[in-house]
Amino acid sequence: MPLLVTGSIGIDTIRTPHGSSENCIGGSAIYFTMAASFFAPVRFIGVVGADCPFDIANVFAGRDVDLRGLEIRTQSKTFRWTGTYKETMDDRTTDAIELNVLAEQPPVVPKAFADSRFVFLANTAPRLQIQLLSQIPAPVFVAADTMDLWITNHLPDLRELLTKVHCLIINADEAKLLARQFNLVRAAEQILTMGPSIVIVKKGESGSLMCLADGNKFVLPAYPATEVRDPTGAGDSFAGGLMGYLAEVDRTDFDTLKTAVAYGTVVASFTIADFSLSGLTSVTRRDIDIRLEMLRRFTCF
Ligand code: AMP
């Protein structure tokens, strides 16, 4: 089942205690697509400006990624993001952000993508997420991500978006900020009252928590990774592995969601091993499945 995604395409500059990477490819939709493409065909929607130094077709060469939704705006500039990780790698600061195309009108969904049933609205302005979703007539499973910038400055748009999605995938700190609640389980339950029937909270190296409106819950630790050079994109590739698996099996019941969370966890563990997309590019589906079985053994008692 094809999976449609929209989100940011970024020119990133990243500094971690292990090194730095200037003007590398990033953005929520890029990491998501790379991760999801191990599982299902991806329909990609995003915008760059004339200054974009990356050949996106080349980035996804050999993968089942349909780029008919990629728009190059000759009068605009590409989204840019600069971040620095602390010594402990568990926290980062955004040093600079230039929204550029993300502050403009949303991309158009090509007619060939309008029948998409699985949709992921990766992190971008919630108004763009709403406008994109309005162009898809009958999605069966819509998930979204967001971040502190949008929670703080665009809350009415975000609250509207939450009434239109089945699932929110969000960082722990951002869940607490959105729910105004320090207890994480209560925060997730509070977000469930805002619209989605599934809330998945990413807790970095502490794993993830999934809460459903019917009361079901699932917790999973992170994969015990020893190689961590650049955590950028971990959240987006978690979402990519998770949504990619759901689209692959074309189901969203609780047991399938649990396996999807495990796949997301494993794909993210590959992303963080190196800068930008380098941690993911040489990985195969077999590597992912082997690590999934390891995670299953590590968490079974
Ligand atoms: P993650 O580490 O999963 O949060 O994803 C990091 C990626 O998100 C980077 O490649 C950035 O280009 C992108 N990003 C950072 N801030 C934003 C934002 N406000 N909107 C959209 N994408 C963003």
CSV table of C-alpha atoms and ligand atoms in Angstrom, one decimal:
chain,number,residue,atom,x,y,z
A,1,MET,CA,0.0,0.0,0.0
A,2,PRO,CA,1.6,3.3,-1.0
A,3,LEU,CA,2.2,5.8,1.8
A,4,LEU,CA,2.0,9.6,1.2
A,5,VAL,CA,4.3,12.0,3.2
A,6,THR,CA,4.7,15.7,3.3
A,7,GLY,CA,7.1,17.6,5.6
A,8,SER,CA,10.3,19.6,5.4
A,9,ILE,CA,13.3,19.2,3.1
A,10,GLY,CA,16.1,20.9,4.9
A,11,ILE,CA,19.7,22.2,4.4
A,12,ASP,CA,21.0,21.2,7.9
A,13,THR,CA,24.1,22.1,9.8
A,14,ILE,CA,24.6,19.8,12.7
A,15,ARG,CA,27.2,19.9,15.5
A,16,THR,CA,27.6,17.0,18.0
A,17,PRO,CA,30.4,16.1,20.3
A,18,HIS,CA,31.5,13.6,17.6
A,19,GLY,CA,31.9,16.1,14.8
A,20,SER,CA,29.9,18.4,12.6
A,21,SER,CA,28.2,18.3,9.2
A,22,GLU,CA,27.6,21.6,7.3
A,23,ASN,CA,24.8,22.1,4.8
A,24,CYS,CA,23.9,18.4,4.6
A,25,ILE,CA,20.6,17.0,3.5
A,26,GLY,CA,17.9,16.8,6.2
A,27,GLY,CA,14.3,17.7,6.9
A,28,SER,CA,11.5,15.6,8.4
A,29,ALA,CA,10.1,14.3,5.1
A,30,ILE,CA,13.6,13.3,3.9
A,31,TYR,CA,14.4,11.1,6.9
A,32,PHE,CA,10.8,9.8,7.0
A,33,THR,CA,10.9,8.7,3.4
A,34,MET,CA,14.3,7.1,3.6
A,35,ALA,CA,13.0,5.0,6.6
A,36,ALA,CA,9.6,4.2,5.2
A,37,SER,CA,11.0,3.1,1.8
A,38,PHE,CA,12.3,-0.1,3.4
A,39,PHE,CA,8.7,-1.2,3.8
A,40,ALA,CA,6.3,0.4,1.3
A,41,PRO,CA,6.3,2.6,-1.8
A,42,VAL,CA,6.4,6.3,-0.7
A,43,ARG,CA,4.6,9.2,-2.4
A,44,PHE,CA,6.7,12.2,-1.6
A,45,ILE,CA,5.4,15.8,-1.4
A,46,GLY,CA,7.7,18.7,-0.5
A,47,VAL,CA,9.1,22.0,-1.7
A,48,VAL,CA,12.6,23.4,-2.1
A,49,GLY,CA,13.9,26.7,-3.4
A,50,ALA,CA,16.3,27.4,-6.3
A,51,ASP,CA,19.2,27.3,-3.8
A,52,CYS,CA,18.7,23.5,-3.0
A,53,PRO,CA,22.1,21.9,-3.5
A,54,PHE,CA,20.7,18.3,-3.4
A,55,ASP,CA,19.5,16.1,-6.3
A,56,ILE,CA,16.6,14.5,-4.4
A,57,ALA,CA,16.1,11.9,-7.2
A,58,ASN,CA,19.6,10.8,-6.6
A,59,VAL,CA,19.1,10.7,-2.8
A,60,PHE,CA,16.3,8.1,-3.2
A,61,ALA,CA,17.8,6.3,-6.3
A,62,GLY,CA,17.0,2.6,-6.2
A,63,ARG,CA,14.1,3.0,-3.8
A,64,ASP,CA,10.4,3.0,-4.5
A,65,VAL,CA,9.9,6.7,-4.0
A,66,ASP,CA,7.5,8.7,-6.3
A,67,LEU,CA,8.8,12.3,-6.6
A,68,ARG,CA,5.9,13.7,-8.6
A,69,GLY,CA,5.0,15.8,-5.6
A,70,LEU,CA,8.4,17.5,-5.3
A,71,GLU,CA,8.2,21.1,-6.3
A,72,ILE,CA,11.2,23.4,-7.0
A,73,ARG,CA,10.2,27.1,-6.5
A,74,THR,CA,12.6,29.2,-8.4
A,75,GLN,CA,11.8,32.4,-6.6
A,76,SER,CA,12.1,30.9,-3.1
A,77,LYS,CA,14.7,29.6,-0.7
A,78,THR,CA,15.0,26.2,0.9
A,79,PHE,CA,14.3,25.6,4.6
A,80,ARG,CA,17.5,25.7,6.7
A,81,TRP,CA,18.1,24.4,10.2
A,82,THR,CA,21.2,24.5,12.4
A,83,GLY,CA,21.3,22.5,15.7
A,84,THR,CA,23.9,21.6,18.3
A,85,TYR,CA,23.8,18.5,20.6
A,86,LYS,CA,25.0,18.7,24.2
A,87,GLU,CA,27.8,16.4,25.5
A,88,THR,CA,25.3,13.9,26.7
A,89,MET,CA,23.6,13.8,23.3
A,90,ASP,CA,20.2,13.7,24.9
A,91,ASP,CA,19.3,17.3,24.3
A,92,ARG,CA,19.9,19.8,21.5
A,93,THR,CA,19.4,23.4,20.8
A,94,THR,CA,18.2,25.0,17.6
A,95,ASP,CA,20.8,27.7,16.8
A,96,ALA,CA,19.2,29.0,13.6
A,97,ILE,CA,16.1,28.3,11.6
A,98,GLU,CA,15.0,29.8,8.3
A,99,LEU,CA,11.5,28.7,7.4
A,100,ASN,CA,11.7,30.1,3.8
A,101,VAL,CA,9.4,27.8,1.7
A,102,LEU,CA,7.8,26.4,4.8
A,103,ALA,CA,6.3,29.9,5.4
A,104,GLU,CA,4.7,29.9,1.9
A,105,GLN,CA,1.7,28.2,0.4
A,106,PRO,CA,1.5,24.4,0.7
A,107,PRO,CA,2.6,22.1,-2.1
A,108,VAL,CA,-0.1,20.7,-4.4
A,109,VAL,CA,-1.0,17.0,-4.1
A,110,PRO,CA,-0.7,15.5,-7.6
A,111,LYS,CA,-3.9,13.9,-8.9
A,112,ALA,CA,-2.2,10.5,-9.0
A,113,PHE,CA,-1.6,10.7,-5.2
A,114,ALA,CA,-5.2,11.7,-4.3
A,115,ASP,CA,-6.3,8.1,-3.6
A,116,SER,CA,-3.6,7.7,-0.8
A,117,ARG,CA,-4.9,5.8,2.2
A,118,PHE,CA,-1.9,6.0,4.5
A,119,VAL,CA,-0.7,9.6,5.1
A,120,PHE,CA,2.1,11.0,7.3
A,121,LEU,CA,2.2,14.7,8.0
A,122,ALA,CA,5.8,15.0,9.0
A,123,ASN,CA,7.0,18.0,11.1
A,124,THR,CA,6.2,21.3,9.3
A,125,ALA,CA,3.8,24.2,9.9
A,126,PRO,CA,0.4,22.8,11.0
A,127,ARG,CA,-1.4,25.1,8.5
A,128,LEU,CA,0.5,23.4,5.7
A,129,GLN,CA,-0.3,20.0,7.2
A,130,ILE,CA,-4.1,20.8,7.3
A,131,GLN,CA,-4.0,22.2,3.7
A,132,LEU,CA,-2.3,19.2,2.4
A,133,LEU,CA,-4.6,16.8,4.2
A,134,SER,CA,-7.6,18.6,2.7
A,135,GLN,CA,-6.5,17.6,-0.7
A,136,ILE,CA,-6.8,13.8,0.0
A,137,PRO,CA,-10.4,12.7,-0.1
A,138,ALA,CA,-10.5,9.4,1.8
A,139,PRO,CA,-7.4,8.6,3.9
A,140,VAL,CA,-7.9,5.6,6.2
A,141,PHE,CA,-4.9,6.3,8.5
A,142,VAL,CA,-3.4,9.7,9.1
A,143,ALA,CA,-0.5,10.3,11.5
A,144,ALA,CA,1.2,13.6,12.2
A,145,ASP,CA,4.3,14.9,14.0
A,146,THR,CA,4.9,18.3,15.4
A,147,MET,CA,7.4,20.3,17.5
A,148,ASP,CA,7.8,23.0,20.2
A,149,LEU,CA,8.0,25.8,17.6
A,150,TRP,CA,4.5,25.0,16.4
A,151,ILE,CA,3.0,24.3,19.8
A,152,THR,CA,4.3,27.6,21.1
A,153,ASN,CA,3.5,29.9,18.1
A,154,HIS,CA,0.8,28.1,16.1
A,155,LEU,CA,-1.4,26.4,18.7
A,156,PRO,CA,-4.8,27.1,17.1
A,157,ASP,CA,-3.7,25.6,13.8
A,158,LEU,CA,-2.2,22.6,15.7
A,159,ARG,CA,-5.4,22.1,17.7
A,160,GLU,CA,-7.4,22.1,14.4
A,161,LEU,CA,-5.0,19.6,12.9
A,162,LEU,CA,-5.4,17.3,15.9
A,163,THR,CA,-9.1,17.0,15.2
A,164,LYS,CA,-8.3,15.6,11.8
A,165,VAL,CA,-5.7,12.9,12.5
A,166,HIS,CA,-5.9,9.3,13.8
A,167,CYS,CA,-2.4,9.4,15.4
A,168,LEU,CA,0.0,11.9,16.8
A,169,ILE,CA,3.7,11.0,17.1
A,170,ILE,CA,5.5,13.4,19.4
A,171,ASN,CA,8.6,13.9,21.6
A,172,ALA,CA,8.1,13.6,25.4
A,173,ASP,CA,9.0,17.3,26.1
A,174,GLU,CA,6.6,18.4,23.4
A,175,ALA,CA,3.8,16.2,24.6
A,176,LYS,CA,4.2,17.8,28.1
A,177,LEU,CA,4.2,21.3,26.5
A,178,LEU,CA,1.1,20.6,24.5
A,179,ALA,CA,-0.8,18.9,27.3
A,180,ARG,CA,0.5,21.3,30.0
A,181,GLN,CA,1.1,18.2,32.1
A,182,PHE,CA,4.4,16.9,33.6
A,183,ASN,CA,3.3,13.3,33.9
A,184,LEU,CA,3.9,11.7,30.5
A,185,VAL,CA,1.0,9.2,30.6
A,186,ARG,CA,-1.4,11.9,31.7
A,187,ALA,CA,0.0,14.1,29.0
A,188,ALA,CA,-0.6,11.5,26.3
A,189,GLU,CA,-4.1,10.9,27.7
A,190,GLN,CA,-4.8,14.6,27.6
A,191,ILE,CA,-3.7,14.8,24.0
A,192,LEU,CA,-6.1,11.9,23.2
A,193,THR,CA,-9.0,14.2,24.3
A,194,MET,CA,-7.8,16.7,21.6
A,195,GLY,CA,-8.7,14.4,18.7
A,196,PRO,CA,-6.3,11.5,17.8
A,197,SER,CA,-7.2,8.0,18.9
A,198,ILE,CA,-3.5,7.0,19.2
A,199,VAL,CA,-0.7,9.0,20.8
A,200,ILE,CA,2.9,7.7,20.5
A,201,VAL,CA,5.4,9.5,22.6
A,202,LYS,CA,9.1,9.3,21.7
A,203,LYS,CA,11.4,9.3,24.7
A,204,GLY,CA,14.8,9.2,23.0
A,205,GLU,CA,17.1,6.7,24.5
A,206,SER,CA,14.3,5.8,27.0
A,207,GLY,CA,12.2,4.3,24.2
A,208,SER,CA,8.5,5.1,23.5
A,209,LEU,CA,5.0,5.0,25.0
A,210,MET,CA,1.9,4.4,23.0
A,211,CYS,CA,-1.6,5.2,24.4
A,212,LEU,CA,-4.9,4.5,22.7
A,213,ALA,CA,-8.2,6.1,23.3
A,214,ASP,CA,-9.7,2.6,24.1
A,215,GLY,CA,-7.3,2.4,27.1
A,216,ASN,CA,-4.7,0.1,25.5
A,217,LYS,CA,-1.1,1.0,26.2
A,218,PHE,CA,2.3,-0.2,25.0
A,219,VAL,CA,5.8,0.6,26.1
A,220,LEU,CA,9.1,-0.3,24.5
A,221,PRO,CA,12.7,0.6,25.3
A,222,ALA,CA,15.0,2.0,22.6
A,223,TYR,CA,17.3,-0.5,20.9
A,224,PRO,CA,20.5,-0.6,23.0
A,225,ALA,CA,22.7,1.2,20.5
A,226,THR,CA,26.4,1.7,21.1
A,227,GLU,CA,27.0,3.8,18.0
A,228,VAL,CA,25.5,7.3,18.4
A,229,ARG,CA,27.1,10.1,16.4
A,230,ASP,CA,24.2,12.2,15.3
A,231,PRO,CA,20.6,11.8,16.7
A,232,THR,CA,19.1,14.1,14.1
A,233,GLY,CA,16.2,12.5,12.2
A,234,ALA,CA,15.8,9.8,14.8
A,235,GLY,CA,12.2,10.8,15.4
A,236,ASP,CA,11.4,11.1,11.7
A,237,SER,CA,12.9,7.7,10.9
A,238,PHE,CA,11.0,6.2,13.9
A,239,ALA,CA,7.8,7.5,12.3
A,240,GLY,CA,9.0,6.3,8.8
A,241,GLY,CA,9.6,2.7,10.1
A,242,LEU,CA,6.4,2.7,12.0
A,243,MET,CA,4.2,4.0,9.2
A,244,GLY,CA,6.1,2.1,6.5
A,245,TYR,CA,5.3,-1.2,8.3
A,246,LEU,CA,1.6,-0.3,8.7
A,247,ALA,CA,1.3,0.5,5.0
A,248,GLU,CA,3.2,-2.7,4.1
A,249,VAL,CA,0.7,-4.9,6.0
A,250,ASP,CA,-2.2,-2.6,5.4
A,251,ARG,CA,-3.5,-3.0,9.0
A,252,THR,CA,-3.7,-0.7,12.1
A,253,ASP,CA,-5.0,-3.0,14.9
A,254,PHE,CA,-3.3,-2.9,18.3
A,255,ASP,CA,-1.0,-5.9,17.7
A,256,THR,CA,0.1,-4.5,14.3
A,257,LEU,CA,0.7,-1.0,15.9
A,258,LYS,CA,3.0,-2.7,18.5
A,259,THR,CA,5.1,-4.3,15.8
A,260,ALA,CA,5.2,-1.0,14.0
A,261,VAL,CA,6.5,0.8,17.1
A,262,ALA,CA,9.3,-1.9,17.2
A,263,TYR,CA,10.2,-1.4,13.6
A,264,GLY,CA,10.3,2.4,14.1
A,265,THR,CA,12.6,1.9,17.1
A,266,VAL,CA,15.0,-0.3,15.1
A,267,VAL,CA,15.1,2.0,12.1
A,268,ALA,CA,15.9,5.0,14.3
A,269,SER,CA,18.8,3.0,15.9
A,270,PHE,CA,20.4,2.9,12.5
A,271,THR,CA,19.8,6.6,11.7
A,272,ILE,CA,21.7,7.8,14.8
A,273,ALA,CA,24.9,5.9,14.0
A,274,ASP,CA,26.1,8.5,11.6
A,275,PHE,CA,25.5,12.1,10.3
A,276,SER,CA,22.6,13.1,8.1
A,277,LEU,CA,21.4,10.1,6.0
A,278,SER,CA,24.7,8.1,6.2
A,279,GLY,CA,23.5,5.9,9.0
A,280,LEU,CA,20.6,4.6,6.8
A,281,THR,CA,21.9,4.5,3.3
A,282,SER,CA,23.8,1.2,3.5
A,283,VAL,CA,21.2,-0.6,5.6
A,284,THR,CA,19.1,-3.4,4.2
A,285,ARG,CA,15.7,-4.7,5.1
A,286,ARG,CA,17.4,-7.9,6.3
A,287,ASP,CA,19.6,-5.8,8.7
A,288,ILE,CA,16.4,-4.2,10.1
A,289,ASP,CA,14.7,-7.6,10.6
A,290,ILE,CA,17.7,-9.1,12.3
A,291,ARG,CA,17.8,-6.1,14.7
A,292,LEU,CA,14.0,-6.4,15.3
A,293,GLU,CA,14.5,-10.0,16.4
A,294,MET,CA,17.3,-8.9,18.8
A,295,LEU,CA,15.0,-6.2,20.2
A,296,ARG,CA,12.3,-8.9,20.6
A,297,ARG,CA,14.7,-11.1,22.6
A,298,PHE,CA,16.0,-8.2,24.7
A,299,THR,CA,12.5,-7.2,25.8
A,300,CYS,CA,10.9,-10.6,26.3
A,301,PHE,CA,10.7,-12.1,29.8
B,1,AMP,P1,14.3,15.1,14.4
B,1,AMP,O1,15.7,14.9,14.9
B,1,AMP,O2,13.6,13.8,14.1
B,1,AMP,O3,13.5,16.0,15.2
B,1,AMP,O4,14.4,15.7,12.9
B,1,AMP,C1,15.3,16.7,12.6
B,1,AMP,C2,15.0,17.2,11.2
B,1,AMP,O5,13.9,18.1,11.3
B,1,AMP,C3,16.2,18.1,10.7
B,1,AMP,O6,16.7,17.5,9.5
B,1,AMP,C4,15.5,19.5,10.4
B,1,AMP,O7,15.8,19.9,9.0
B,1,AMP,C5,14.1,19.3,10.5
B,1,AMP,N1,13.4,20.4,11.3
B,1,AMP,C6,13.9,21.0,12.3
B,1,AMP,N2,13.1,22.0,12.7
B,1,AMP,C7,12.0,21.9,11.9
B,1,AMP,C8,10.7,22.6,11.8
B,1,AMP,N3,10.4,23.6,12.6
B,1,AMP,N4,9.9,22.3,10.8
B,1,AMP,C9,10.2,21.3,10.0
B,1,AMP,N5,11.3,20.5,10.0
B,1,AMP,C10,12.2,20.9,11.0
